[in-house]
């Protein structure tokens, strides 16, 4: 069964560094998303992406963040100048319809 | 504004019993979808079930069913014949279609199944 994959599974970085989180959505899906979950808290929407552009973003998704679909398969989230409070699980999701979003296994980002 | 409320932070259930996880939602949009996701201790988010606001029948997927009461704005998840592997965090979520894309999550219910 097709699934969303994410790499790396765990990323440790120092405050101020840039990180790129990678996702491979399900191949025939057209809508892509990033969410984050701070430990012990609810899952929060960051951004959605369709037709090579951002379709919606939350107030969390400020200039520190960017997304890109560099080729036909990858979808990346870049966090510039990471802060301690960026430590969280980051989930990528994809969908072909409004009826469901399939989530990847997540990347745990630890900023020290 | 849209909101999802899960009032049960944690539940303990005996194996093989049925369990109901509560979820209420708030939206003024007539077109929306309701979801339940399971998050085991390993951290991944597993899609369980979906209910559209115009669906006439309650959604079912194997042992999972969604008790959709539109007038009460509730979308409770029912798990029949619970198993030890059902122990996990469960999130209720909603998508309104005027918003185009994002899913809003509740705070979750941690379900623990006792042998």
mmCIF file of N, CA, C and O in Angstrom, chain A residues 31 33 35 37 41-45 48 55-56 89 91 95 97-106, chain B residues 4 35 37 39 42-47 50 89 91 95 97 99-108:
data_model
loop_
_atom_site.group_PDB
_atom_site.id
_atom_site.type_symbol
_atom_site.label_atom_id
_atom_site.label_comp_id
_atom_site.label_asym_id
_atom_site.label_seq_id
_atom_site.Cartn_x
_atom_site.Cartn_y
_atom_site.Cartn_z
ATOM 1 N N UNK A 31 -2.135 17.338 -3.271
ATOM 2 C CA UNK A 31 -2.163 18.308 -2.178
ATOM 3 C C UNK A 31 -1.172 17.846 -1.117
ATOM 4 O O UNK A 31 -1.172 16.676 -0.739
ATOM 5 N N UNK A 33 0.965 18.872 2.668
ATOM 6 C CA UNK A 33 0.785 19.631 3.910
ATOM 7 C C UNK A 33 1.951 19.374 4.850
ATOM 8 O O UNK A 33 2.567 18.312 4.824
ATOM 9 N N UNK A 35 2.474 19.701 9.125
ATOM 10 C CA UNK A 35 1.924 19.931 10.447
ATOM 11 C C UNK A 35 3.048 19.755 11.444
ATOM 12 O O UNK A 35 4.050 19.096 11.151
ATOM 13 N N UNK A 37 3.778 18.942 15.824
ATOM 14 C CA UNK A 37 3.224 18.555 17.125
ATOM 15 C C UNK A 37 4.319 18.723 18.168
ATOM 16 O O UNK A 37 5.259 17.922 18.216
ATOM 17 N N UNK A 41 1.387 17.984 22.974
ATOM 18 C CA UNK A 41 0.358 18.932 22.581
ATOM 19 C C UNK A 41 -0.357 18.468 21.308
ATOM 20 O O UNK A 41 -0.048 17.422 20.753
ATOM 21 N N UNK A 42 -1.319 19.250 20.885
ATOM 22 C CA UNK A 42 -2.106 18.857 19.715
ATOM 23 C C UNK A 42 -1.320 19.109 18.433
ATOM 24 O O UNK A 42 -0.338 19.843 18.399
ATOM 25 N N UNK A 43 -1.774 18.481 17.389
ATOM 26 C CA UNK A 43 -1.174 18.660 16.074
ATOM 27 C C UNK A 43 -1.644 19.994 15.501
ATOM 28 O O UNK A 43 -2.841 20.307 15.537
ATOM 29 N N UNK A 44 -0.692 20.770 14.968
ATOM 30 C CA UNK A 44 -1.019 22.102 14.448
ATOM 31 C C UNK A 44 -0.686 22.180 12.962
ATOM 32 O O UNK A 44 0.395 21.774 12.533
ATOM 33 N N UNK A 45 -1.593 22.758 12.211
ATOM 34 C CA UNK A 45 -1.380 22.969 10.778
ATOM 35 C C UNK A 45 -0.330 24.049 10.559
ATOM 36 O O UNK A 45 -0.346 25.094 11.221
ATOM 37 N N UNK A 48 -0.221 24.379 3.548
ATOM 38 C CA UNK A 48 -0.657 23.470 2.496
ATOM 39 C C UNK A 48 -0.131 23.973 1.159
ATOM 40 O O UNK A 48 0.114 25.171 0.980
ATOM 41 N N UNK A 55 -1.149 27.199 -0.724
ATOM 42 C CA UNK A 55 -2.567 27.510 -0.804
ATOM 43 C C UNK A 55 -3.109 28.062 0.511
ATOM 44 O O UNK A 55 -4.068 28.827 0.515
ATOM 45 N N UNK A 56 -2.480 27.695 1.593
ATOM 46 C CA UNK A 56 -2.892 28.228 2.886
ATOM 47 C C UNK A 56 -1.741 28.075 3.869
ATOM 48 O O UNK A 56 -0.975 27.118 3.772
ATOM 49 N N UNK A 89 7.639 17.330 16.633
ATOM 50 C CA UNK A 89 7.494 16.336 15.577
ATOM 51 C C UNK A 89 6.869 17.048 14.391
ATOM 52 O O UNK A 89 5.860 17.744 14.559
ATOM 53 N N UNK A 91 5.105 16.578 10.784
ATOM 54 C CA UNK A 91 4.431 15.603 9.940
ATOM 55 C C UNK A 91 4.170 16.192 8.564
ATOM 56 O O UNK A 91 3.677 17.311 8.441
ATOM 57 N N UNK A 95 -2.783 14.306 0.019
ATOM 58 C CA UNK A 95 -4.136 13.847 -0.285
ATOM 59 C C UNK A 95 -4.411 14.045 -1.763
ATOM 60 O O UNK A 95 -3.814 14.882 -2.437
ATOM 61 N N UNK A 97 -7.859 14.069 -2.450
ATOM 62 C CA UNK A 97 -9.231 14.548 -2.353
ATOM 63 C C UNK A 97 -9.428 15.189 -0.993
ATOM 64 O O UNK A 97 -8.557 15.080 -0.134
ATOM 65 N N UNK A 98 -10.548 15.850 -0.785
ATOM 66 C CA UNK A 98 -10.796 16.446 0.541
ATOM 67 C C UNK A 98 -11.100 15.426 1.619
ATOM 68 O O UNK A 98 -11.218 15.775 2.778
ATOM 69 N N UNK A 99 -11.258 14.145 1.240
ATOM 70 C CA UNK A 99 -11.837 13.198 2.183
ATOM 71 C C UNK A 99 -10.864 12.606 3.175
ATOM 72 O O UNK A 99 -11.267 12.033 4.150
ATOM 73 N N UNK A 100 -9.611 12.710 2.923
ATOM 74 C CA UNK A 100 -8.641 12.182 3.872
ATOM 75 C C UNK A 100 -7.276 12.792 3.584
ATOM 76 O O UNK A 100 -6.999 13.220 2.469
ATOM 77 N N UNK A 101 -6.475 12.836 4.602
ATOM 78 C CA UNK A 101 -5.078 13.210 4.447
ATOM 79 C C UNK A 101 -4.262 12.096 5.071
ATOM 80 O O UNK A 101 -4.503 11.718 6.215
ATOM 81 N N UNK A 102 -3.309 11.612 4.321
ATOM 82 C CA UNK A 102 -2.451 10.540 4.808
ATOM 83 C C UNK A 102 -1.157 11.149 5.330
ATOM 84 O O UNK A 102 -0.493 11.902 4.629
ATOM 85 N N UNK A 103 -0.851 10.794 6.552
ATOM 86 C CA UNK A 103 0.310 11.359 7.217
ATOM 87 C C UNK A 103 1.524 10.450 7.083
ATOM 88 O O UNK A 103 1.401 9.221 7.090
ATOM 89 N N UNK A 104 2.686 11.066 7.024
ATOM 90 C CA UNK A 104 3.928 10.328 7.110
ATOM 91 C C UNK A 104 4.251 10.003 8.562
ATOM 92 O O UNK A 104 3.529 10.418 9.475
ATOM 93 N N UNK A 105 5.338 9.284 8.788
ATOM 94 C CA UNK A 105 5.695 8.851 10.142
ATOM 95 C C UNK A 105 6.257 9.963 11.005
ATOM 96 O O UNK A 105 6.405 9.794 12.212
ATOM 97 N N UNK A 106 6.579 11.102 10.393
ATOM 98 C CA UNK A 106 7.069 12.236 11.165
ATOM 99 C C UNK A 106 8.588 12.307 11.239
ATOM 100 O O UNK A 106 9.286 11.301 11.109
ATOM 101 N N UNK B 4 -12.325 22.015 17.666
ATOM 102 C CA UNK B 4 -12.583 20.617 18.010
ATOM 103 C C UNK B 4 -12.321 20.457 19.508
ATOM 104 O O UNK B 4 -11.270 20.892 19.993
ATOM 105 N N UNK B 35 -12.690 13.651 10.995
ATOM 106 C CA UNK B 35 -11.712 12.572 10.914
ATOM 107 C C UNK B 35 -11.360 12.087 12.311
ATOM 108 O O UNK B 35 -11.413 12.841 13.287
ATOM 109 N N UNK B 37 -7.906 10.099 13.914
ATOM 110 C CA UNK B 37 -6.564 9.565 13.712
ATOM 111 C C UNK B 37 -6.103 8.881 14.994
ATOM 112 O O UNK B 37 -6.424 9.316 16.098
ATOM 113 N N UNK B 39 -2.660 7.737 17.104
ATOM 114 C CA UNK B 39 -1.218 7.969 17.219
ATOM 115 C C UNK B 39 -0.646 7.034 18.278
ATOM 116 O O UNK B 39 -0.745 7.294 19.479
ATOM 117 N N UNK B 42 4.789 5.107 18.982
ATOM 118 C CA UNK B 42 5.852 5.303 17.988
ATOM 119 C C UNK B 42 5.734 6.646 17.267
ATOM 120 O O UNK B 42 6.680 7.086 16.612
ATOM 121 N N UNK B 43 4.584 7.299 17.367
ATOM 122 C CA UNK B 43 4.461 8.675 16.904
ATOM 123 C C UNK B 43 3.754 8.912 15.591
ATOM 124 O O UNK B 43 3.344 10.044 15.329
ATOM 125 N N UNK B 44 3.607 7.889 14.768
ATOM 126 C CA UNK B 44 2.972 8.167 13.470
ATOM 127 C C UNK B 44 1.487 8.427 13.633
ATOM 128 O O UNK B 44 0.876 8.063 14.622
ATOM 129 N N UNK B 45 0.894 9.088 12.658
ATOM 130 C CA UNK B 45 -0.534 9.406 12.650
ATOM 131 C C UNK B 45 -1.217 8.486 11.650
ATOM 132 O O UNK B 45 -0.929 8.517 10.461
ATOM 133 N N UNK B 46 -2.137 7.688 12.155
ATOM 134 C CA UNK B 46 -2.809 6.694 11.327
ATOM 135 C C UNK B 46 -4.263 7.117 11.117
ATOM 136 O O UNK B 46 -5.017 7.265 12.084
ATOM 137 N N UNK B 47 -4.632 7.300 9.854
ATOM 138 C CA UNK B 47 -6.005 7.672 9.522
ATOM 139 C C UNK B 47 -6.936 6.492 9.813
ATOM 140 O O UNK B 47 -6.665 5.358 9.407
ATOM 141 N N UNK B 50 -13.501 8.601 8.293
ATOM 142 C CA UNK B 50 -13.926 9.922 7.825
ATOM 143 C C UNK B 50 -15.447 9.985 7.737
ATOM 144 O O UNK B 50 -16.106 9.009 7.352
ATOM 145 N N UNK B 89 -2.947 7.280 21.462
ATOM 146 C CA UNK B 89 -3.601 8.578 21.517
ATOM 147 C C UNK B 89 -4.532 8.664 20.319
ATOM 148 O O UNK B 89 -4.165 8.246 19.219
ATOM 149 N N UNK B 91 -6.977 11.243 18.049
ATOM 150 C CA UNK B 91 -7.284 12.638 17.751
ATOM 151 C C UNK B 91 -8.504 12.727 16.847
ATOM 152 O O UNK B 91 -8.577 12.057 15.813
ATOM 153 N N UNK B 95 -12.088 19.264 8.921
ATOM 154 C CA UNK B 95 -11.693 20.099 7.800
ATOM 155 C C UNK B 95 -12.945 20.789 7.282
ATOM 156 O O UNK B 95 -13.943 20.134 7.026
ATOM 157 N N UNK B 97 -14.465 23.006 4.166
ATOM 158 C CA UNK B 97 -14.054 23.064 2.777
ATOM 159 C C UNK B 97 -13.899 24.475 2.254
ATOM 160 O O UNK B 97 -13.234 24.689 1.262
ATOM 161 N N UNK B 99 -12.170 26.453 3.801
ATOM 162 C CA UNK B 99 -10.785 26.734 4.191
ATOM 163 C C UNK B 99 -9.795 26.128 3.221
ATOM 164 O O UNK B 99 -8.605 26.362 3.322
ATOM 165 N N UNK B 100 -10.294 25.310 2.346
ATOM 166 C CA UNK B 100 -9.488 24.720 1.266
ATOM 167 C C UNK B 100 -8.646 23.531 1.678
ATOM 168 O O UNK B 100 -8.501 22.586 0.925
ATOM 169 N N UNK B 101 -8.099 23.559 2.830
ATOM 170 C CA UNK B 101 -7.155 22.480 3.019
ATOM 171 C C UNK B 101 -6.889 22.025 4.451
ATOM 172 O O UNK B 101 -6.824 20.847 4.696
ATOM 173 N N UNK B 102 -6.709 22.916 5.368
ATOM 174 C CA UNK B 102 -6.123 22.485 6.620
ATOM 175 C C UNK B 102 -7.087 21.654 7.461
ATOM 176 O O UNK B 102 -8.299 21.788 7.386
ATOM 177 N N UNK B 103 -6.510 20.780 8.250
ATOM 178 C CA UNK B 103 -7.249 19.995 9.243
ATOM 179 C C UNK B 103 -6.952 20.588 10.606
ATOM 180 O O UNK B 103 -5.806 20.879 10.930
ATOM 181 N N UNK B 104 -8.005 20.744 11.391
ATOM 182 C CA UNK B 104 -7.851 21.234 12.764
ATOM 183 C C UNK B 104 -8.018 20.055 13.698
ATOM 184 O O UNK B 104 -8.982 19.295 13.565
ATOM 185 N N UNK B 105 -7.090 19.909 14.641
ATOM 186 C CA UNK B 105 -7.105 18.763 15.534
ATOM 187 C C UNK B 105 -7.590 19.138 16.922
ATOM 188 O O UNK B 105 -7.389 20.254 17.399
ATOM 189 N N UNK B 106 -8.198 18.157 17.585
ATOM 190 C CA UNK B 106 -8.480 18.281 19.002
ATOM 191 C C UNK B 106 -7.243 17.953 19.815
ATOM 192 O O UNK B 106 -6.187 17.609 19.265
ATOM 193 N N UNK B 107 -7.378 18.039 21.116
ATOM 194 C CA UNK B 107 -6.230 17.835 22.008
ATOM 195 C C UNK B 107 -5.937 16.361 22.265
ATOM 196 O O UNK B 107 -4.900 16.035 22.831
ATOM 197 N N UNK B 108 -6.827 15.490 21.855
ATOM 198 C CA UNK B 108 -6.556 14.067 21.933
ATOM 199 C C UNK B 108 -7.069 13.393 23.192
ATOM 200 O O UNK B 108 -7.281 14.031 24.231
#
